[in-house]
mmCIF file with all atom_site columns, C-alpha atoms and ligand atoms in Angstrom:
data_model
loop_
_atom_site.group_PDB
_atom_site.id
_atom_site.type_symbol
_atom_site.label_atom_id
_atom_site.label_alt_id
_atom_site.label_comp_id
_atom_site.label_asym_id
_atom_site.label_entity_id
_atom_site.label_seq_id
_atom_site.pdbx_PDB_ins_code
_atom_site.Cartn_x
_atom_site.Cartn_y
_atom_site.Cartn_z
_atom_site.occupancy
_atom_site.B_iso_or_equiv
_atom_site.pdbx_formal_charge
_atom_site.auth_seq_id
_atom_site.auth_comp_id
_atom_site.auth_asym_id
_atom_site.auth_atom_id
_atom_site.pdbx_PDB_model_num
ATOM   1   C  CA  . UNK A 1 1   ? -27.859 -3.909  17.759  1.00 97.00 ? 1   UNK A CA  1
ATOM   2   C  CA  . UNK A 1 2   ? -25.764 -0.867  17.476  1.00 98.00 ? 2   UNK A CA  1
ATOM   3   C  CA  . UNK A 1 3   ? -24.084 1.138   14.641  1.00 98.00 ? 3   UNK A CA  1
ATOM   4   C  CA  . UNK A 1 4   ? -21.098 2.605   14.570  1.00 98.00 ? 4   UNK A CA  1
ATOM   5   C  CA  . UNK A 1 5   ? -19.352 5.197   12.657  1.00 98.00 ? 5   UNK A CA  1
ATOM   6   C  CA  . UNK A 1 6   ? -16.141 6.035   11.294  1.00 97.00 ? 6   UNK A CA  1
ATOM   7   C  CA  . UNK A 1 7   ? -15.404 9.641   10.589  1.00 92.00 ? 7   UNK A CA  1
ATOM   8   C  CA  . UNK A 1 8   ? -13.000 11.222  8.357   1.00 88.00 ? 8   UNK A CA  1
ATOM   9   C  CA  . UNK A 1 9   ? -11.843 7.964   6.675   1.00 94.00 ? 9   UNK A CA  1
ATOM   10  C  CA  . UNK A 1 10  ? -11.162 9.496   3.116   1.00 92.00 ? 10  UNK A CA  1
ATOM   11  C  CA  . UNK A 1 11  ? -8.662  12.218  3.100   1.00 84.00 ? 11  UNK A CA  1
ATOM   12  C  CA  . UNK A 1 12  ? -10.300 14.458  0.428   1.00 83.00 ? 12  UNK A CA  1
ATOM   13  C  CA  . UNK A 1 13  ? -13.454 14.450  2.616   1.00 76.00 ? 13  UNK A CA  1
ATOM   14  C  CA  . UNK A 1 14  ? -11.308 15.699  5.820   1.00 71.00 ? 14  UNK A CA  1
ATOM   15  C  CA  . UNK A 1 15  ? -10.056 18.246  3.675   1.00 79.00 ? 15  UNK A CA  1
ATOM   16  C  CA  . UNK A 1 16  ? -13.774 19.242  2.586   1.00 80.00 ? 16  UNK A CA  1
ATOM   17  C  CA  . UNK A 1 17  ? -14.743 20.028  5.822   1.00 78.00 ? 17  UNK A CA  1
ATOM   18  C  CA  . UNK A 1 18  ? -11.490 21.809  6.975   1.00 80.00 ? 18  UNK A CA  1
ATOM   19  C  CA  . UNK A 1 19  ? -10.998 18.873  9.593   1.00 81.00 ? 19  UNK A CA  1
ATOM   20  C  CA  . UNK A 1 20  ? -7.311  17.330  10.088  1.00 80.00 ? 20  UNK A CA  1
ATOM   21  C  CA  . UNK A 1 21  ? -6.331  13.639  8.250   1.00 79.00 ? 21  UNK A CA  1
ATOM   22  C  CA  . UNK A 1 22  ? -6.603  11.870  11.517  1.00 80.00 ? 22  UNK A CA  1
ATOM   23  C  CA  . UNK A 1 23  ? -3.677  9.618   12.972  1.00 87.00 ? 23  UNK A CA  1
ATOM   24  C  CA  . UNK A 1 24  ? -6.293  7.155   14.572  1.00 91.00 ? 24  UNK A CA  1
ATOM   25  C  CA  . UNK A 1 25  ? -10.000 6.785   13.689  1.00 93.00 ? 25  UNK A CA  1
ATOM   26  C  CA  . UNK A 1 26  ? -12.621 8.803   14.741  1.00 93.00 ? 26  UNK A CA  1
ATOM   27  C  CA  . UNK A 1 27  ? -16.143 6.868   15.664  1.00 97.00 ? 27  UNK A CA  1
ATOM   28  C  CA  . UNK A 1 28  ? -19.306 7.863   16.831  1.00 97.00 ? 28  UNK A CA  1
ATOM   29  C  CA  . UNK A 1 29  ? -22.628 5.718   16.999  1.00 98.00 ? 29  UNK A CA  1
ATOM   30  C  CA  . UNK A 1 30  ? -26.275 5.747   16.146  1.00 98.00 ? 30  UNK A CA  1
ATOM   31  C  CA  . UNK A 1 31  ? -28.918 3.643   17.538  1.00 98.00 ? 31  UNK A CA  1
ATOM   32  C  CA  . UNK A 1 32  ? -31.006 0.947   16.069  1.00 98.00 ? 32  UNK A CA  1
ATOM   33  C  CA  . UNK A 1 33  ? -33.780 3.363   15.373  1.00 98.00 ? 33  UNK A CA  1
ATOM   34  C  CA  . UNK A 1 34  ? -31.491 5.379   13.091  1.00 98.00 ? 34  UNK A CA  1
ATOM   35  C  CA  . UNK A 1 35  ? -32.376 2.257   10.611  1.00 98.00 ? 35  UNK A CA  1
ATOM   36  C  CA  . UNK A 1 36  ? -34.974 3.148   7.759   1.00 97.00 ? 36  UNK A CA  1
ATOM   37  C  CA  . UNK A 1 37  ? -37.453 0.708   7.554   1.00 93.00 ? 37  UNK A CA  1
ATOM   38  C  CA  . UNK A 1 38  ? -37.608 -0.899  3.718   1.00 89.00 ? 38  UNK A CA  1
ATOM   39  C  CA  . UNK A 1 39  ? -39.110 1.450   1.108   1.00 87.00 ? 39  UNK A CA  1
ATOM   40  C  CA  . UNK A 1 40  ? -39.590 4.111   3.743   1.00 95.00 ? 40  UNK A CA  1
ATOM   41  C  CA  . UNK A 1 41  ? -38.848 7.804   2.518   1.00 97.00 ? 41  UNK A CA  1
ATOM   42  C  CA  . UNK A 1 42  ? -36.688 10.099  4.773   1.00 98.00 ? 42  UNK A CA  1
ATOM   43  C  CA  . UNK A 1 43  ? -38.922 12.807  5.865   1.00 98.00 ? 43  UNK A CA  1
ATOM   44  C  CA  . UNK A 1 44  ? -37.035 16.093  6.157   1.00 98.00 ? 44  UNK A CA  1
ATOM   45  C  CA  . UNK A 1 45  ? -36.401 16.929  10.210  1.00 98.00 ? 45  UNK A CA  1
ATOM   46  C  CA  . UNK A 1 46  ? -37.809 19.828  11.399  1.00 98.00 ? 46  UNK A CA  1
ATOM   47  C  CA  . UNK A 1 47  ? -34.873 20.911  13.461  1.00 98.00 ? 47  UNK A CA  1
ATOM   48  C  CA  . UNK A 1 48  ? -32.559 21.185  10.630  1.00 98.00 ? 48  UNK A CA  1
ATOM   49  C  CA  . UNK A 1 49  ? -32.182 23.593  7.950   1.00 98.00 ? 49  UNK A CA  1
ATOM   50  C  CA  . UNK A 1 50  ? -29.292 21.667  5.981   1.00 98.00 ? 50  UNK A CA  1
ATOM   51  C  CA  . UNK A 1 51  ? -29.809 17.968  5.601   1.00 98.00 ? 51  UNK A CA  1
ATOM   52  C  CA  . UNK A 1 52  ? -26.688 16.227  4.221   1.00 98.00 ? 52  UNK A CA  1
ATOM   53  C  CA  . UNK A 1 53  ? -25.851 12.911  2.724   1.00 98.00 ? 53  UNK A CA  1
ATOM   54  C  CA  . UNK A 1 54  ? -22.900 10.861  3.421   1.00 98.00 ? 54  UNK A CA  1
ATOM   55  C  CA  . UNK A 1 55  ? -22.176 7.427   1.072   1.00 98.00 ? 55  UNK A CA  1
ATOM   56  C  CA  . UNK A 1 56  ? -20.762 4.864   2.978   1.00 98.00 ? 56  UNK A CA  1
ATOM   57  C  CA  . UNK A 1 57  ? -19.789 1.446   2.868   1.00 98.00 ? 57  UNK A CA  1
ATOM   58  C  CA  . UNK A 1 58  ? -20.979 -0.618  5.833   1.00 98.00 ? 58  UNK A CA  1
ATOM   59  C  CA  . UNK A 1 59  ? -19.776 -3.870  7.188   1.00 98.00 ? 59  UNK A CA  1
ATOM   60  C  CA  . UNK A 1 60  ? -21.887 -6.579  8.883   1.00 98.00 ? 60  UNK A CA  1
ATOM   61  C  CA  . UNK A 1 61  ? -20.349 -8.045  11.792  1.00 98.00 ? 61  UNK A CA  1
ATOM   62  C  CA  . UNK A 1 62  ? -20.855 -11.517 12.276  1.00 98.00 ? 62  UNK A CA  1
ATOM   63  C  CA  . UNK A 1 63  ? -19.810 -12.710 15.849  1.00 98.00 ? 63  UNK A CA  1
ATOM   64  C  CA  . UNK A 1 64  ? -18.933 -11.360 18.974  1.00 98.00 ? 64  UNK A CA  1
ATOM   65  C  CA  . UNK A 1 65  ? -15.122 -9.831  19.433  1.00 98.00 ? 65  UNK A CA  1
ATOM   66  C  CA  . UNK A 1 66  ? -13.421 -7.443  21.726  1.00 97.00 ? 66  UNK A CA  1
ATOM   67  C  CA  . UNK A 1 67  ? -9.607  -6.437  21.372  1.00 98.00 ? 67  UNK A CA  1
ATOM   68  C  CA  . UNK A 1 68  ? -9.260  -8.120  18.069  1.00 98.00 ? 68  UNK A CA  1
ATOM   69  C  CA  . UNK A 1 69  ? -5.897  -8.096  16.126  1.00 98.00 ? 69  UNK A CA  1
ATOM   70  C  CA  . UNK A 1 70  ? -5.909  -6.730  12.890  1.00 98.00 ? 70  UNK A CA  1
ATOM   71  C  CA  . UNK A 1 71  ? -4.869  -9.680  11.205  1.00 98.00 ? 71  UNK A CA  1
ATOM   72  C  CA  . UNK A 1 72  ? -7.991  -11.270 12.194  1.00 98.00 ? 72  UNK A CA  1
ATOM   73  C  CA  . UNK A 1 73  ? -10.449 -8.658  12.063  1.00 98.00 ? 73  UNK A CA  1
ATOM   74  C  CA  . UNK A 1 74  ? -11.451 -9.953  8.539   1.00 98.00 ? 74  UNK A CA  1
ATOM   75  C  CA  . UNK A 1 75  ? -13.109 -13.010 10.309  1.00 98.00 ? 75  UNK A CA  1
ATOM   76  C  CA  . UNK A 1 76  ? -15.246 -10.863 12.147  1.00 98.00 ? 76  UNK A CA  1
ATOM   77  C  CA  . UNK A 1 77  ? -17.423 -9.424  9.330   1.00 98.00 ? 77  UNK A CA  1
ATOM   78  C  CA  . UNK A 1 78  ? -19.481 -11.370 6.550   1.00 98.00 ? 78  UNK A CA  1
ATOM   79  C  CA  . UNK A 1 79  ? -20.950 -8.669  4.503   1.00 98.00 ? 79  UNK A CA  1
ATOM   80  C  CA  . UNK A 1 80  ? -20.398 -5.213  2.704   1.00 98.00 ? 80  UNK A CA  1
ATOM   81  C  CA  . UNK A 1 81  ? -23.221 -3.378  1.470   1.00 98.00 ? 81  UNK A CA  1
ATOM   82  C  CA  . UNK A 1 82  ? -23.709 0.738   1.585   1.00 98.00 ? 82  UNK A CA  1
ATOM   83  C  CA  . UNK A 1 83  ? -25.443 3.239   3.778   1.00 98.00 ? 83  UNK A CA  1
ATOM   84  C  CA  . UNK A 1 84  ? -26.306 6.633   3.753   1.00 98.00 ? 84  UNK A CA  1
ATOM   85  C  CA  . UNK A 1 85  ? -24.890 8.654   6.903   1.00 98.00 ? 85  UNK A CA  1
ATOM   86  C  CA  . UNK A 1 86  ? -27.480 11.402  7.040   1.00 98.00 ? 86  UNK A CA  1
ATOM   87  C  CA  . UNK A 1 87  ? -26.326 14.271  9.027   1.00 98.00 ? 87  UNK A CA  1
ATOM   88  C  CA  . UNK A 1 88  ? -27.763 17.668  10.157  1.00 98.00 ? 88  UNK A CA  1
ATOM   89  C  CA  . UNK A 1 89  ? -24.538 19.767  8.923   1.00 98.00 ? 89  UNK A CA  1
ATOM   90  C  CA  . UNK A 1 90  ? -26.233 22.969  10.809  1.00 98.00 ? 90  UNK A CA  1
ATOM   91  C  CA  . UNK A 1 91  ? -26.481 21.144  14.489  1.00 98.00 ? 91  UNK A CA  1
ATOM   92  C  CA  . UNK A 1 92  ? -23.148 19.164  13.825  1.00 97.00 ? 92  UNK A CA  1
ATOM   93  C  CA  . UNK A 1 93  ? -21.302 22.789  13.430  1.00 97.00 ? 93  UNK A CA  1
ATOM   94  C  CA  . UNK A 1 94  ? -22.844 23.846  16.235  1.00 97.00 ? 94  UNK A CA  1
ATOM   95  C  CA  . UNK A 1 95  ? -22.138 20.911  18.509  1.00 97.00 ? 95  UNK A CA  1
ATOM   96  C  CA  . UNK A 1 96  ? -18.484 20.983  16.818  1.00 94.00 ? 96  UNK A CA  1
ATOM   97  C  CA  . UNK A 1 97  ? -18.170 24.596  17.912  1.00 96.00 ? 97  UNK A CA  1
ATOM   98  C  CA  . UNK A 1 98  ? -18.972 24.048  21.451  1.00 97.00 ? 98  UNK A CA  1
ATOM   99  C  CA  . UNK A 1 99  ? -17.538 21.515  22.231  1.00 97.00 ? 99  UNK A CA  1
ATOM   100 C  CA  . UNK A 1 100 ? -20.789 18.558  22.315  1.00 97.00 ? 100 UNK A CA  1
ATOM   101 C  CA  . UNK A 1 101 ? -21.144 15.511  21.645  1.00 96.00 ? 101 UNK A CA  1
ATOM   102 C  CA  . UNK A 1 102 ? -22.536 15.013  17.881  1.00 95.00 ? 102 UNK A CA  1
ATOM   103 C  CA  . UNK A 1 103 ? -25.508 12.673  18.834  1.00 97.00 ? 103 UNK A CA  1
ATOM   104 C  CA  . UNK A 1 104 ? -28.435 15.461  17.851  1.00 97.00 ? 104 UNK A CA  1
ATOM   105 C  CA  . UNK A 1 105 ? -26.671 16.110  14.449  1.00 98.00 ? 105 UNK A CA  1
ATOM   106 C  CA  . UNK A 1 106 ? -26.237 12.288  13.597  1.00 98.00 ? 106 UNK A CA  1
ATOM   107 C  CA  . UNK A 1 107 ? -27.942 9.877   15.663  1.00 98.00 ? 107 UNK A CA  1
ATOM   108 C  CA  . UNK A 1 108 ? -31.677 10.959  14.753  1.00 98.00 ? 108 UNK A CA  1
ATOM   109 C  CA  . UNK A 1 109 ? -34.259 8.649   13.769  1.00 98.00 ? 109 UNK A CA  1
ATOM   110 C  CA  . UNK A 1 110 ? -33.828 7.339   10.252  1.00 98.00 ? 110 UNK A CA  1
ATOM   111 C  CA  . UNK A 1 111 ? -30.289 9.197   9.962   1.00 98.00 ? 111 UNK A CA  1
ATOM   112 C  CA  . UNK A 1 112 ? -28.820 5.441   8.543   1.00 98.00 ? 112 UNK A CA  1
ATOM   113 C  CA  . UNK A 1 113 ? -30.582 3.938   5.687   1.00 98.00 ? 113 UNK A CA  1
ATOM   114 C  CA  . UNK A 1 114 ? -28.734 0.683   4.519   1.00 98.00 ? 114 UNK A CA  1
ATOM   115 C  CA  . UNK A 1 115 ? -29.119 -1.075  1.342   1.00 97.00 ? 115 UNK A CA  1
ATOM   116 C  CA  . UNK A 1 116 ? -28.773 -4.654  0.119   1.00 93.00 ? 116 UNK A CA  1
ATOM   117 C  CA  . UNK A 1 117 ? -25.880 -6.305  1.501   1.00 97.00 ? 117 UNK A CA  1
ATOM   118 C  CA  . UNK A 1 118 ? -23.441 -8.776  -0.451  1.00 98.00 ? 118 UNK A CA  1
ATOM   119 C  CA  . UNK A 1 119 ? -21.579 -12.036 1.153   1.00 98.00 ? 119 UNK A CA  1
ATOM   120 C  CA  . UNK A 1 120 ? -17.485 -10.658 1.435   1.00 98.00 ? 120 UNK A CA  1
ATOM   121 C  CA  . UNK A 1 121 ? -16.546 -13.645 -0.805  1.00 96.00 ? 121 UNK A CA  1
ATOM   122 C  CA  . UNK A 1 122 ? -18.459 -11.435 -3.487  1.00 96.00 ? 122 UNK A CA  1
ATOM   123 C  CA  . UNK A 1 123 ? -15.522 -9.125  -3.593  1.00 97.00 ? 123 UNK A CA  1
ATOM   124 C  CA  . UNK A 1 124 ? -12.363 -10.213 -5.157  1.00 94.00 ? 124 UNK A CA  1
ATOM   125 C  CA  . UNK A 1 125 ? -10.479 -7.248  -4.057  1.00 96.00 ? 125 UNK A CA  1
ATOM   126 C  CA  . UNK A 1 126 ? -11.869 -5.292  -0.808  1.00 96.00 ? 126 UNK A CA  1
ATOM   127 C  CA  . UNK A 1 127 ? -8.950  -2.650  -1.261  1.00 95.00 ? 127 UNK A CA  1
ATOM   128 C  CA  . UNK A 1 128 ? -10.598 -1.790  -4.436  1.00 97.00 ? 128 UNK A CA  1
ATOM   129 C  CA  . UNK A 1 129 ? -14.223 -1.355  -4.048  1.00 98.00 ? 129 UNK A CA  1
ATOM   130 C  CA  . UNK A 1 130 ? -15.591 1.468   -6.026  1.00 98.00 ? 130 UNK A CA  1
ATOM   131 C  CA  . UNK A 1 131 ? -18.707 2.880   -4.637  1.00 98.00 ? 131 UNK A CA  1
ATOM   132 C  CA  . UNK A 1 132 ? -20.977 6.306   -5.485  1.00 98.00 ? 132 UNK A CA  1
ATOM   133 C  CA  . UNK A 1 133 ? -24.048 8.105   -4.785  1.00 98.00 ? 133 UNK A CA  1
ATOM   134 C  CA  . UNK A 1 134 ? -26.512 9.851   -7.231  1.00 98.00 ? 134 UNK A CA  1
ATOM   135 C  CA  . UNK A 1 135 ? -28.877 12.575  -6.462  1.00 98.00 ? 135 UNK A CA  1
ATOM   136 C  CA  . UNK A 1 136 ? -31.920 12.647  -8.845  1.00 98.00 ? 136 UNK A CA  1
ATOM   137 C  CA  . UNK A 1 137 ? -29.514 10.916  -11.525 1.00 97.00 ? 137 UNK A CA  1
ATOM   138 C  CA  . UNK A 1 138 ? -26.427 13.206  -11.262 1.00 98.00 ? 138 UNK A CA  1
ATOM   139 C  CA  . UNK A 1 139 ? -23.272 11.782  -9.717  1.00 98.00 ? 139 UNK A CA  1
ATOM   140 C  CA  . UNK A 1 140 ? -22.586 13.588  -6.160  1.00 98.00 ? 140 UNK A CA  1
ATOM   141 C  CA  . UNK A 1 141 ? -20.166 10.852  -4.371  1.00 97.00 ? 141 UNK A CA  1
ATOM   142 C  CA  . UNK A 1 142 ? -17.576 8.521   -5.944  1.00 97.00 ? 142 UNK A CA  1
ATOM   143 C  CA  . UNK A 1 143 ? -15.054 6.389   -3.739  1.00 96.00 ? 143 UNK A CA  1
ATOM   144 C  CA  . UNK A 1 144 ? -13.182 3.473   -3.919  1.00 97.00 ? 144 UNK A CA  1
ATOM   145 C  CA  . UNK A 1 145 ? -11.748 1.717   -0.364  1.00 97.00 ? 145 UNK A CA  1
ATOM   146 C  CA  . UNK A 1 146 ? -8.241  2.234   -2.056  1.00 95.00 ? 146 UNK A CA  1
ATOM   147 C  CA  . UNK A 1 147 ? -8.309  5.571   -0.823  1.00 95.00 ? 147 UNK A CA  1
ATOM   148 C  CA  . UNK A 1 148 ? -9.471  4.615   2.950   1.00 96.00 ? 148 UNK A CA  1
ATOM   149 C  CA  . UNK A 1 149 ? -7.230  5.837   5.163   1.00 95.00 ? 149 UNK A CA  1
ATOM   150 C  CA  . UNK A 1 150 ? -7.972  2.724   7.375   1.00 96.00 ? 150 UNK A CA  1
ATOM   151 C  CA  . UNK A 1 151 ? -8.745  -0.371  6.141   1.00 97.00 ? 151 UNK A CA  1
ATOM   152 C  CA  . UNK A 1 152 ? -12.093 -2.437  7.415   1.00 98.00 ? 152 UNK A CA  1
ATOM   153 C  CA  . UNK A 1 153 ? -9.679  -4.435  9.683   1.00 98.00 ? 153 UNK A CA  1
ATOM   154 C  CA  . UNK A 1 154 ? -7.650  -1.573  11.415  1.00 97.00 ? 154 UNK A CA  1
ATOM   155 C  CA  . UNK A 1 155 ? -11.507 0.114   12.002  1.00 98.00 ? 155 UNK A CA  1
ATOM   156 C  CA  . UNK A 1 156 ? -12.654 -3.095  13.438  1.00 98.00 ? 156 UNK A CA  1
ATOM   157 C  CA  . UNK A 1 157 ? -9.727  -3.474  15.325  1.00 98.00 ? 157 UNK A CA  1
ATOM   158 C  CA  . UNK A 1 158 ? -9.358  -0.195  16.714  1.00 98.00 ? 158 UNK A CA  1
ATOM   159 C  CA  . UNK A 1 159 ? -13.127 0.306   17.691  1.00 98.00 ? 159 UNK A CA  1
ATOM   160 C  CA  . UNK A 1 160 ? -13.129 -3.151  19.540  1.00 98.00 ? 160 UNK A CA  1
ATOM   161 C  CA  . UNK A 1 161 ? -10.739 -1.627  21.554  1.00 98.00 ? 161 UNK A CA  1
ATOM   162 C  CA  . UNK A 1 162 ? -13.311 0.469   23.161  1.00 98.00 ? 162 UNK A CA  1
ATOM   163 C  CA  . UNK A 1 163 ? -16.355 -1.254  22.456  1.00 98.00 ? 163 UNK A CA  1
ATOM   164 C  CA  . UNK A 1 164 ? -17.690 -5.331  22.452  1.00 98.00 ? 164 UNK A CA  1
ATOM   165 C  CA  . UNK A 1 165 ? -18.716 -5.656  18.447  1.00 98.00 ? 165 UNK A CA  1
ATOM   166 C  CA  . UNK A 1 166 ? -21.712 -8.488  18.404  1.00 98.00 ? 166 UNK A CA  1
ATOM   167 C  CA  . UNK A 1 167 ? -23.368 -10.236 15.607  1.00 98.00 ? 167 UNK A CA  1
ATOM   168 C  CA  . UNK A 1 168 ? -25.703 -7.808  13.453  1.00 98.00 ? 168 UNK A CA  1
ATOM   169 C  CA  . UNK A 1 169 ? -23.921 -4.804  14.440  1.00 98.00 ? 169 UNK A CA  1
ATOM   170 C  CA  . UNK A 1 170 ? -22.992 -2.502  11.242  1.00 98.00 ? 170 UNK A CA  1
ATOM   171 C  CA  . UNK A 1 171 ? -19.847 -0.352  11.077  1.00 98.00 ? 171 UNK A CA  1
ATOM   172 C  CA  . UNK A 1 172 ? -20.103 2.608   8.344   1.00 98.00 ? 172 UNK A CA  1
ATOM   173 C  CA  . UNK A 1 173 ? -16.892 3.329   7.175   1.00 98.00 ? 173 UNK A CA  1
ATOM   174 C  CA  . UNK A 1 174 ? -16.616 7.016   6.418   1.00 97.00 ? 174 UNK A CA  1
ATOM   175 C  CA  . UNK A 1 175 ? -17.430 8.635   3.352   1.00 96.00 ? 175 UNK A CA  1
ATOM   176 C  CA  . UNK A 1 176 ? -15.492 10.201  0.272   1.00 95.00 ? 176 UNK A CA  1
ATOM   177 C  CA  . UNK A 1 177 ? -15.537 13.820  -0.532  1.00 92.00 ? 177 UNK A CA  1
ATOM   178 C  CA  . UNK A 1 178 ? -18.983 15.322  -2.356  1.00 94.00 ? 178 UNK A CA  1
ATOM   179 C  CA  . UNK A 1 179 ? -20.794 15.067  0.760   1.00 96.00 ? 179 UNK A CA  1
ATOM   180 C  CA  . UNK A 1 180 ? -23.584 18.065  0.218   1.00 97.00 ? 180 UNK A CA  1
ATOM   181 C  CA  . UNK A 1 181 ? -27.676 18.931  0.862   1.00 98.00 ? 181 UNK A CA  1
ATOM   182 C  CA  . UNK A 1 182 ? -30.820 17.446  0.119   1.00 98.00 ? 182 UNK A CA  1
ATOM   183 C  CA  . UNK A 1 183 ? -33.945 18.954  -0.357  1.00 98.00 ? 183 UNK A CA  1
ATOM   184 C  CA  . UNK A 1 184 ? -37.608 17.837  -0.164  1.00 98.00 ? 184 UNK A CA  1
ATOM   185 C  CA  . UNK A 1 185 ? -38.376 15.689  -3.511  1.00 98.00 ? 185 UNK A CA  1
ATOM   186 C  CA  . UNK A 1 186 ? -35.254 14.705  -3.916  1.00 98.00 ? 186 UNK A CA  1
ATOM   187 C  CA  . UNK A 1 187 ? -34.042 10.999  -4.705  1.00 98.00 ? 187 UNK A CA  1
ATOM   188 C  CA  . UNK A 1 188 ? -30.590 9.129   -3.823  1.00 98.00 ? 188 UNK A CA  1
ATOM   189 C  CA  . UNK A 1 189 ? -29.408 6.226   -5.286  1.00 98.00 ? 189 UNK A CA  1
ATOM   190 C  CA  . UNK A 1 190 ? -26.228 4.525   -3.821  1.00 98.00 ? 190 UNK A CA  1
ATOM   191 C  CA  . UNK A 1 191 ? -24.220 2.039   -6.018  1.00 98.00 ? 191 UNK A CA  1
ATOM   192 C  CA  . UNK A 1 192 ? -21.407 -0.575  -5.212  1.00 98.00 ? 192 UNK A CA  1
ATOM   193 C  CA  . UNK A 1 193 ? -19.538 -0.755  -8.453  1.00 97.00 ? 193 UNK A CA  1
ATOM   194 C  CA  . UNK A 1 194 ? -22.442 -0.655  -11.407 1.00 96.00 ? 194 UNK A CA  1
ATOM   195 C  CA  . UNK A 1 195 ? -25.230 -2.288  -8.699  1.00 97.00 ? 195 UNK A CA  1
ATOM   196 C  CA  . UNK A 1 196 ? -27.530 -0.033  -7.497  1.00 97.00 ? 196 UNK A CA  1
ATOM   197 C  CA  . UNK A 1 197 ? -28.213 -0.991  -3.712  1.00 97.00 ? 197 UNK A CA  1
ATOM   198 C  CA  . UNK A 1 198 ? -30.018 1.769   -2.111  1.00 98.00 ? 198 UNK A CA  1
ATOM   199 C  CA  . UNK A 1 199 ? -32.627 3.851   -3.197  1.00 97.00 ? 199 UNK A CA  1
ATOM   200 C  CA  . UNK A 1 200 ? -34.092 6.799   -0.854  1.00 98.00 ? 200 UNK A CA  1
ATOM   201 C  CA  . UNK A 1 201 ? -36.753 9.384   -1.407  1.00 98.00 ? 201 UNK A CA  1
ATOM   202 C  CA  . UNK A 1 202 ? -36.860 12.640  0.863   1.00 98.00 ? 202 UNK A CA  1
ATOM   203 C  CA  . UNK A 1 203 ? -39.978 13.616  1.689   1.00 97.00 ? 203 UNK A CA  1
HETATM 204 MG MG1 . MG  B 2 .   ? -20.294 9.526   7.819   1.00 84.02 ? 1   MG  B MG1 1
#
């Protein structure tokens, strides 16, 4: 399986990192080894001085597809969950500055914890899903799918022009504003609506 991540899908987040608001989706990938085994902590990697969280809603792909039209894209995922796109922000800044690929900043081991998934039918309006992230019980990020630049269906359609998606693949759909750093000892708690769906301890 593969993990496809969308960058800059929330205007306020694009602005906070001084990036232009994109005209088409930006995406990159993480390998399967980026998943975090259940109840494992994230050990602060030794190669970064600035590990940051990005809370994101995650789609679970339910069947194989390529060149998917937007109007059919809703039939290619069957569950929505939440995850954290951990980023070594200092390495990412180095990669951006030098025109290098982002893998070392984004695709390292355990950089993609995901929580509980809910069947798509659970959501009455996919264009109005609230989610949030708490760090040590204080809210640090708050988003709603109504603020996305590209809808879930547009993202699937776009990505599938380049990459065949397969059952079990995950798509991280972008982070809202409020990204920030973690330190050893922090606890992150991600919510969809009022429900706690993912807890991650930094050790
Ligand atoms: Mg992200």
